[in-house]
Short mmCIF file of C-alpha atoms and ligand atoms in Angstrom, two decimals:
data_model
loop_
_atom_site.label_atom_id
_atom_site.label_comp_id
_atom_site.label_asym_id
_atom_site.label_seq_id
_atom_site.Cartn_x
_atom_site.Cartn_y
_atom_site.Cartn_z
CA MET A 14 -0.20 -0.02 0.37
CA SER A 15 1.37 3.70 -1.25
CA THR A 16 0.49 7.03 1.62
CA THR A 17 0.39 10.22 0.68
CA LEU A 18 0.28 13.02 3.37
CA ILE A 19 -0.44 16.10 2.54
CA THR A 20 0.13 18.85 5.54
CA ASN A 21 0.60 22.55 6.63
CA ILE A 22 -3.22 22.91 3.89
CA GLY A 23 -4.29 26.69 4.22
CA GLU A 24 -7.94 26.81 1.97
CA PHE A 25 -9.24 23.44 1.14
CA PHE A 26 -11.94 23.37 -1.50
CA THR A 27 -14.54 20.18 -1.54
CA GLY A 28 -15.77 21.38 -5.54
CA ASP A 29 -19.42 19.37 -4.09
CA LEU A 30 -21.34 23.05 -4.40
CA ALA A 31 -23.11 22.67 -1.51
CA ALA A 32 -20.73 22.93 0.31
CA PRO A 33 -17.88 23.94 -1.51
CA GLU A 34 -15.27 24.79 1.16
CA ALA A 35 -13.50 23.09 3.93
CA SER A 36 -12.06 23.89 7.48
CA VAL A 37 -9.15 20.32 6.47
CA SER A 38 -5.71 20.44 6.91
CA SER A 39 -4.62 17.84 6.36
CA LEU A 40 -5.15 15.21 4.28
CA LEU A 41 -3.93 11.30 3.50
CA ILE A 42 -4.07 9.10 0.47
CA GLU A 43 -4.10 5.19 0.63
CA ASP A 44 -3.77 3.64 -2.61
CA GLY A 45 -4.82 6.24 -4.60
CA LYS A 46 -7.66 7.66 -2.70
CA ILE A 47 -8.54 9.78 0.08
CA ALA A 48 -8.13 7.71 2.73
CA ALA A 49 -8.61 10.54 5.74
CA LEU A 50 -8.96 14.33 6.19
CA ASP A 51 -7.38 16.09 8.90
CA ARG A 52 -4.90 13.42 9.41
CA PRO A 53 -5.23 10.60 13.28
CA ALA A 54 -1.98 12.32 15.42
CA GLY A 55 0.72 10.28 14.12
CA THR A 56 0.36 9.51 10.99
CA THR A 57 3.26 9.14 8.69
CA ALA A 58 3.30 8.09 5.31
CA ASP A 59 5.90 6.93 2.02
CA LEU A 60 5.44 10.49 0.88
CA ILE A 61 4.97 13.65 2.59
CA VAL A 62 4.59 16.93 0.73
CA ASP A 63 3.81 21.03 2.68
CA ALA A 64 1.82 22.18 1.03
CA GLU A 65 2.96 25.51 3.23
CA GLY A 66 -0.17 26.97 3.48
CA ALA A 67 -1.28 26.42 0.31
CA ALA A 68 -5.07 25.62 -1.04
CA ILE A 69 -6.39 22.07 -1.94
CA LEU A 70 -8.63 21.90 -4.50
CA PRO A 71 -9.76 18.59 -6.71
CA GLY A 72 -8.42 18.04 -10.11
CA LEU A 73 -10.86 19.97 -12.97
CA VAL A 74 -13.04 18.62 -15.08
CA ASP A 75 -12.74 19.47 -18.81
CA GLY A 76 -16.41 18.51 -20.15
CA HIS A 77 -15.66 19.40 -23.72
CA ILE A 78 -13.21 18.65 -25.47
CA HIS A 79 -12.70 17.51 -29.18
CA PRO A 80 -8.88 14.70 -29.16
CA ALA A 81 -8.10 13.46 -32.45
CA PHE A 82 -5.18 11.29 -32.02
CA GLY A 83 -4.04 10.89 -28.60
CA GLU A 84 -1.65 14.02 -27.93
CA TRP A 85 -1.71 15.39 -31.39
CA THR A 86 -4.42 18.25 -32.67
CA PRO A 87 -4.92 18.84 -36.05
CA THR A 88 -6.89 21.74 -35.44
CA GLN A 89 -4.10 23.49 -34.77
CA ASP A 90 -1.11 20.32 -35.37
CA THR A 91 -0.27 21.23 -31.79
CA ILE A 92 1.30 18.02 -30.54
CA GLY A 93 1.03 17.26 -26.66
CA TRP A 94 -1.88 19.21 -25.70
CA ILE A 95 -3.02 17.06 -23.11
CA GLY A 96 0.14 16.68 -21.01
CA ASN A 97 0.36 21.61 -21.55
CA TYR A 98 -3.74 21.09 -20.32
CA LEU A 99 -2.61 18.51 -16.78
CA HIS A 100 -0.32 21.51 -15.93
CA GLY A 101 -3.44 23.99 -16.47
CA GLY A 102 -5.04 21.73 -13.73
CA SER A 103 -7.16 19.79 -15.79
CA THR A 104 -7.08 15.71 -14.79
CA THR A 105 -10.57 14.66 -16.53
CA MET A 106 -11.98 15.27 -19.55
CA VAL A 107 -14.15 14.27 -21.48
CA SER A 108 -14.58 13.88 -25.40
CA ALA A 109 -17.58 15.88 -26.75
CA GLY A 110 -17.31 13.97 -30.13
CA GLU A 111 -14.06 12.87 -32.21
CA LEU A 112 -15.30 15.65 -35.52
CA HIS A 113 -11.88 16.96 -36.48
CA THR A 114 -10.20 13.55 -37.42
CA PRO A 115 -8.56 14.55 -40.74
CA GLY A 116 -10.38 13.39 -43.86
CA LEU A 117 -13.69 12.67 -42.28
CA ASP A 118 -16.35 14.21 -44.63
CA TYR A 119 -19.72 15.62 -42.80
CA ALA A 120 -21.87 15.41 -44.67
CA ASN A 121 -21.41 11.34 -45.57
CA LEU A 122 -21.09 9.92 -41.87
CA PRO A 123 -22.94 6.77 -42.24
CA PRO A 124 -24.12 4.91 -38.48
CA ASN A 125 -21.12 2.47 -39.36
CA LEU A 126 -19.16 5.01 -39.58
CA VAL A 127 -19.93 7.40 -36.75
CA THR A 128 -19.85 4.66 -34.82
CA SER A 129 -16.39 2.22 -36.08
CA LEU A 130 -14.89 6.19 -35.24
CA ALA A 131 -15.63 6.21 -31.25
CA GLU A 132 -14.69 2.59 -30.67
CA VAL A 133 -11.00 3.41 -32.46
CA ALA A 134 -11.25 6.48 -30.03
CA GLY A 135 -12.20 4.99 -27.46
CA ALA A 136 -10.21 1.68 -28.33
CA THR A 137 -6.47 4.57 -28.92
CA THR A 138 -7.07 7.57 -27.10
CA GLY A 139 -9.53 7.06 -24.23
CA ARG A 140 -7.16 3.64 -23.12
CA VAL A 141 -4.13 5.52 -22.07
CA ARG A 142 -3.70 7.89 -19.89
CA TRP A 143 -2.23 10.53 -21.96
CA SER A 144 0.72 12.53 -19.62
CA GLY A 145 -1.51 10.40 -16.67
CA VAL A 146 -4.91 12.60 -17.72
CA LYS A 147 -8.55 10.32 -17.66
CA VAL A 148 -9.46 11.02 -20.84
CA HIS A 149 -13.58 9.28 -21.73
CA ALA A 150 -13.21 9.42 -25.64
CA GLY A 151 -15.17 7.10 -28.21
CA THR A 152 -17.78 9.73 -27.99
CA PRO A 153 -19.54 8.76 -32.00
CA LEU A 154 -21.81 11.80 -34.03
CA LEU A 155 -25.47 10.37 -33.47
CA VAL A 156 -26.76 10.13 -37.31
CA PRO A 157 -29.90 9.35 -38.75
CA GLY A 158 -30.53 5.64 -39.51
CA MET A 159 -28.72 3.88 -35.83
CA THR A 160 -30.04 0.45 -34.56
CA ASP A 161 -29.65 -0.57 -30.91
CA SER A 162 -26.92 -2.71 -32.79
CA HIS A 163 -24.30 0.55 -32.93
CA PHE A 164 -25.47 1.55 -29.40
CA ASP A 165 -24.60 -2.46 -28.21
CA ARG A 166 -21.42 -1.41 -30.12
CA LEU A 167 -21.02 1.73 -27.77
CA ALA A 168 -21.74 0.28 -24.87
CA ASP A 169 -19.07 -2.20 -25.32
CA ALA A 170 -16.83 0.28 -25.83
CA GLY A 171 -17.06 1.41 -22.68
CA THR A 172 -18.70 4.91 -24.03
CA ILE A 173 -20.16 7.58 -21.73
CA LEU A 174 -21.25 10.53 -23.79
CA ALA A 175 -23.25 11.05 -27.71
CA LYS A 176 -23.10 13.74 -29.21
CA PHE A 177 -25.94 15.20 -31.78
CA ILE A 178 -24.11 17.99 -33.84
CA PHE A 179 -24.96 17.37 -37.29
CA PHE A 180 -27.83 15.55 -36.58
CA PRO A 181 -31.58 16.70 -38.87
CA LEU A 182 -33.21 17.19 -35.13
CA GLU A 183 -36.66 18.83 -36.44
CA ASP A 184 -36.81 16.14 -39.12
CA ASN A 185 -36.32 13.53 -37.32
CA LYS A 186 -37.73 14.23 -33.62
CA GLY A 187 -39.55 10.42 -33.05
CA GLU A 188 -36.32 8.54 -34.28
CA ALA A 189 -34.44 11.56 -31.79
CA LEU A 190 -35.67 10.69 -28.44
CA ARG A 191 -35.86 6.93 -29.38
CA TYR A 192 -31.79 6.96 -29.52
CA SER A 193 -32.29 8.99 -26.60
CA ALA A 194 -33.84 6.73 -24.27
CA ALA A 195 -31.88 3.01 -25.30
CA LEU A 196 -28.55 5.80 -24.96
CA ARG A 197 -30.28 5.79 -21.46
CA GLU A 198 -30.86 2.25 -21.19
CA ARG A 199 -26.84 1.23 -21.96
CA GLY A 200 -26.02 4.67 -19.51
CA ILE A 201 -25.06 6.50 -22.42
CA ARG A 202 -25.60 10.49 -22.04
CA THR A 203 -26.60 12.90 -24.50
CA LYS A 204 -24.99 16.13 -25.34
CA VAL A 205 -26.47 18.87 -27.81
CA HIS A 206 -24.28 21.08 -29.92
CA THR A 207 -26.31 24.51 -29.21
CA GLY A 208 -26.40 27.71 -31.16
CA GLY A 209 -25.64 28.60 -34.10
CA VAL A 210 -23.24 26.44 -36.11
CA SER A 211 -19.26 25.74 -35.60
CA ARG A 212 -16.69 26.22 -37.63
CA SER A 213 -17.60 22.53 -39.86
CA GLY A 214 -20.52 24.72 -41.17
CA SER A 215 -22.11 21.27 -40.68
CA SER A 216 -23.74 21.55 -36.90
CA ARG A 217 -27.11 22.70 -36.99
CA ILE A 218 -28.59 25.71 -35.15
CA CYS A 219 -30.18 24.61 -31.32
CA GLY A 220 -32.26 26.91 -29.25
CA TYR A 221 -35.51 26.50 -26.91
CA ASP A 222 -37.60 25.31 -29.41
CA THR A 223 -35.78 21.85 -30.28
CA LEU A 224 -33.89 21.48 -26.16
CA SER A 225 -37.50 21.68 -25.46
CA TRP A 226 -38.61 18.23 -26.41
CA LEU A 227 -35.26 16.56 -27.04
CA LYS A 228 -33.93 17.39 -22.59
CA PRO A 229 -30.95 15.88 -23.19
CA ASP A 230 -28.69 15.32 -19.94
CA ILE A 231 -26.27 18.11 -21.13
CA ALA A 232 -27.15 21.26 -23.53
CA ALA A 233 -23.52 21.53 -24.87
CA HIS A 234 -21.94 25.70 -24.80
CA VAL A 235 -25.39 27.18 -24.13
CA SER A 236 -23.37 30.87 -24.21
CA GLY A 237 -21.69 29.55 -27.60
CA GLY A 238 -19.27 27.04 -29.16
CA PRO A 239 -19.19 29.93 -30.40
CA ILE A 240 -22.08 31.39 -31.46
CA PRO A 241 -25.01 31.49 -28.91
CA MET A 242 -28.91 30.84 -28.95
CA SER A 243 -30.94 34.26 -27.96
CA ASP A 244 -31.05 35.66 -25.02
CA GLY A 245 -34.59 35.02 -24.61
CA ASP A 246 -34.17 30.97 -25.63
CA MET A 247 -32.02 31.18 -22.66
CA ASP A 248 -33.72 33.05 -20.04
CA GLU A 249 -36.35 30.65 -21.18
CA LEU A 250 -34.10 27.78 -20.97
CA VAL A 251 -32.48 28.33 -17.47
CA ASP A 252 -36.30 28.39 -16.51
CA ARG A 253 -38.06 25.81 -18.47
CA THR A 254 -35.97 22.98 -18.38
CA ASP A 255 -34.06 20.97 -15.16
CA PHE A 256 -31.36 19.03 -17.38
CA THR A 257 -27.76 20.22 -17.32
CA LEU A 258 -25.89 23.80 -18.61
CA GLU A 259 -22.62 23.35 -19.94
CA VAL A 260 -20.31 27.54 -20.48
CA CYS A 261 -17.51 26.68 -22.78
CA SER A 262 -13.64 28.71 -22.89
CA SER A 263 -15.09 29.25 -26.82
CA GLY A 264 -19.00 30.66 -25.65
CA ASN A 265 -19.36 34.59 -26.39
CA TYR A 266 -18.61 36.70 -22.49
CA ARG A 267 -21.66 38.59 -22.91
CA SER A 268 -23.89 35.79 -23.25
CA THR A 269 -21.81 33.72 -20.42
CA LEU A 270 -22.12 36.88 -18.16
CA LEU A 271 -26.58 36.91 -18.77
CA LEU A 272 -27.56 33.06 -18.39
CA VAL A 273 -25.46 32.93 -15.32
CA HIS A 274 -26.46 35.25 -13.21
CA ARG A 275 -29.99 34.08 -14.27
CA LEU A 276 -28.59 30.71 -12.96
CA MET A 277 -27.49 32.27 -9.71
CA GLU A 278 -30.40 34.10 -9.43
CA THR A 279 -32.71 31.76 -10.35
CA GLY A 280 -30.77 28.97 -7.39
CA GLN A 281 -30.29 26.92 -10.33
CA LEU A 282 -26.21 26.80 -10.25
CA HIS A 283 -26.14 23.30 -9.91
CA ARG A 284 -27.53 22.55 -13.35
CA LEU A 285 -23.83 24.31 -14.66
CA THR A 286 -20.93 22.98 -16.15
CA LEU A 287 -17.49 23.90 -17.79
CA GLY A 288 -15.46 23.02 -20.51
CA THR A 289 -13.15 24.26 -22.60
CA ASP A 290 -14.49 23.45 -26.61
CA THR A 291 -10.72 22.64 -28.13
CA PRO A 292 -8.84 21.21 -28.63
CA GLY A 293 -10.85 24.11 -31.64
CA GLY A 294 -11.66 26.47 -33.91
CA THR A 295 -11.28 28.45 -30.12
CA GLY A 296 -7.31 27.14 -30.46
CA VAL A 297 -5.32 25.51 -28.00
CA ILE A 298 -5.68 26.46 -24.08
CA PRO A 299 -4.17 24.50 -21.54
CA ARG A 300 -4.59 27.25 -18.61
CA GLY A 301 -8.69 27.03 -20.44
CA MET A 302 -10.03 25.56 -16.55
CA LEU A 303 -8.58 27.81 -14.64
CA ARG A 304 -10.01 31.17 -16.90
CA ASN A 305 -13.57 29.64 -17.32
CA ILE A 306 -13.57 29.71 -13.12
CA LEU A 307 -11.84 33.14 -13.52
CA PHE A 308 -14.86 34.26 -15.86
CA LEU A 309 -17.02 32.99 -13.17
CA ALA A 310 -15.74 34.12 -9.63
CA ALA A 311 -13.93 38.17 -11.47
CA ILE A 312 -16.91 39.61 -13.64
CA CYS A 313 -19.74 37.16 -12.98
CA GLU A 314 -19.01 37.27 -9.00
CA MET A 315 -19.93 33.78 -8.34
CA PRO A 316 -17.82 33.47 -4.49
CA PRO A 317 -14.86 31.64 -6.01
CA ALA A 318 -15.65 28.51 -4.17
CA GLU A 319 -18.87 28.04 -6.39
CA ALA A 320 -17.27 28.81 -9.06
CA ILE A 321 -13.71 25.83 -8.31
CA ALA A 322 -17.20 23.53 -7.86
CA VAL A 323 -18.62 24.32 -10.87
CA ALA A 324 -15.41 23.27 -13.14
CA SER A 325 -14.86 19.83 -10.61
CA GLY A 326 -17.73 17.85 -8.77
CA ASN A 327 -20.73 20.19 -11.31
CA THR A 328 -19.16 18.81 -14.28
CA ALA A 329 -17.69 15.49 -13.14
CA LYS A 330 -21.40 14.37 -11.62
CA ALA A 331 -23.16 15.33 -15.02
CA HIS A 332 -21.25 13.36 -16.46
CA GLY A 333 -21.52 10.48 -14.39
CA LEU A 334 -18.43 10.08 -12.85
CA ASP A 335 -16.46 9.66 -9.36
CA VAL A 336 -13.63 13.23 -9.51
CA GLY A 337 -13.95 15.91 -9.20
CA VAL A 338 -15.41 16.22 -5.42
CA LEU A 339 -12.92 15.34 -2.48
CA GLU A 340 -13.69 13.34 0.13
CA VAL A 341 -12.50 10.33 1.84
CA GLY A 342 -12.76 7.33 -0.47
CA ALA A 343 -13.27 9.47 -3.40
CA PRO A 344 -10.75 9.23 -6.21
CA ALA A 345 -7.40 11.70 -5.20
CA ASP A 346 -7.22 14.07 -8.31
CA LEU A 347 -6.64 16.97 -7.09
CA ILE A 348 -4.38 20.18 -7.04
CA ILE A 349 -1.51 21.94 -4.77
CA ALA A 350 -2.15 25.81 -6.01
CA GLY A 351 -1.79 29.89 -4.55
CA PRO A 352 -1.97 33.58 -6.07
CA VAL A 353 1.11 34.01 -8.23
CA GLN A 354 3.95 35.49 -7.14
CA GLY A 355 2.86 39.49 -7.47
CA SER A 356 -1.32 39.17 -7.38
CA ALA A 357 -2.99 41.64 -5.88
CA GLY A 358 -4.21 38.23 -3.79
CA THR A 359 -3.46 37.10 -0.41
CA THR A 360 -5.46 33.74 -0.88
CA LEU A 361 -6.34 31.90 -3.96
CA THR A 362 -10.39 33.03 -3.21
CA ASP A 363 -8.64 36.74 -3.09
CA ALA A 364 -6.36 35.43 -6.17
CA ILE A 365 -9.69 34.40 -8.10
CA ALA A 366 -12.64 37.11 -6.60
CA HIS A 367 -9.21 39.42 -8.33
CA GLY A 368 -9.12 37.46 -11.81
CA ASP A 369 -5.78 36.18 -11.12
CA LEU A 370 -4.75 32.99 -11.92
CA PRO A 371 -3.66 31.43 -9.43
CA GLY A 372 -0.39 29.08 -9.58
CA ILE A 373 -0.01 25.56 -9.46
CA SER A 374 2.88 23.04 -7.52
CA PHE A 375 1.29 20.21 -7.87
CA VAL A 376 -0.72 17.96 -9.10
CA PHE A 377 -2.61 14.36 -8.10
CA ILE A 378 -4.24 11.93 -10.34
CA ASP A 379 -4.84 8.95 -8.46
CA GLY A 380 -3.09 10.41 -5.12
CA LYS A 381 0.33 9.79 -8.30
CA PRO A 382 2.26 13.35 -8.44
CA VAL A 383 1.90 14.19 -12.51
CA VAL A 384 2.75 17.82 -12.08
CA LYS A 385 5.74 17.52 -9.38
CA THR A 386 6.61 21.36 -7.79
CA ARG A 387 5.78 23.45 -10.60
CA SER A 388 3.51 23.21 -13.29
CA GLY A 389 5.18 24.48 -16.82
CA GLN A 390 2.10 26.54 -17.70
CA THR A 391 1.13 28.41 -14.82
CA PRO A 392 3.44 30.98 -13.87
CA PRO A 393 5.10 30.99 -10.04
CA PRO A 394 3.56 31.18 -6.92
CA ALA A 395 3.73 33.04 -4.23
CA VAL A 396 4.87 29.82 -1.69
CA THR A 397 5.26 26.76 -3.51
CA ALA A 398 4.24 23.39 -1.79
CA HIS A 399 7.15 20.93 -1.70
CA TYR A 400 8.68 17.42 -0.57
CA LEU A 401 9.20 16.49 3.14
CA ASP A 402 11.89 14.13 4.26
CA ALA A 403 10.05 10.07 4.80
CA PRO A 404 11.53 7.08 4.87
CA GLY A 405 11.31 5.00 1.25
CA CYS A 406 10.04 8.42 -0.35
CA PRO A 407 11.46 7.77 -3.82
CA PHE A 408 11.23 11.88 -5.34
CA CYS A 409 13.13 13.19 -1.18
ZN1 LIG B 521 -17.60 21.53 -29.33
#
């Protein structure tokens, strides 16, 4: 059994929107899971990290990525993007479709092709922990003509999410509803492209009228990805539906502000999730999830602890994942971070409220340090967590 102890914790963010902060000064990890909050006196461990008063927060969950082949994305011809996102705090990512596979003809997507593409993505990009990150790939692009045998293949491939993006929803309502039910029976959730068409030019315009009858599990990038639905449609979504509403880095800032304010005013933040909707036309954004938190907190004036919970626990839960919350028994996917050198913030909460990027010193996934003492993507934190000598510690 391998054990890790993190001591001298300042702020502690749980990732649970209902109680997003807690008073916790140390955390014990055993075999990849959180074994105790506030260690019993005399606890020792194989590895000890002194947080030096920095904050602990859950690893961030990017609910909307577009992988292609492992760490390579053809959209901006970038290699190593997943590792770079890890250094921006993302420890779990969920594919919203492998539509950037080079050469894919959006005008000719037969059911067997989209199913096979998801199987291949699941068996390649989704099989390996690239840079240690938990990547859920193999999200099919739903098209007309699919049958139960296709859905069975997807379930066998470990698919957790299916995407309506090129599907002509208004012309095939019955078929779309049959898909949603058949996928749910197999434990697969549905996500729908909303707003105007995306860079592909082949996605469909989708607003309240369609979403109101389709009732997906998650309405993707509700404030634009990149083009939002109308303000009126967004208001109706908030007021008259109850499914998950996602905001992405690819969206329209003004619409995001309106949406988030309406969710906050009506006590519905539990419905909000986050993603980057990258790699894609918006780019490759290693610090994208951190920047989403900053926008929610500094511009939308959401309490920073709640913004962190939206970026972790909320997004994980909406996709049926067991990560994103820091509680006993949960996977030890977590970040040690604090204000960066020169920030106006005195604590992580204060820095985020100012809109200042946090500085990350460590990231753990399943209890293993995957970013060690200094993120390659954030500026240096004012205080840096570090290893303490411990018997058997391979890093000291
Ligand atoms: Zn997308």
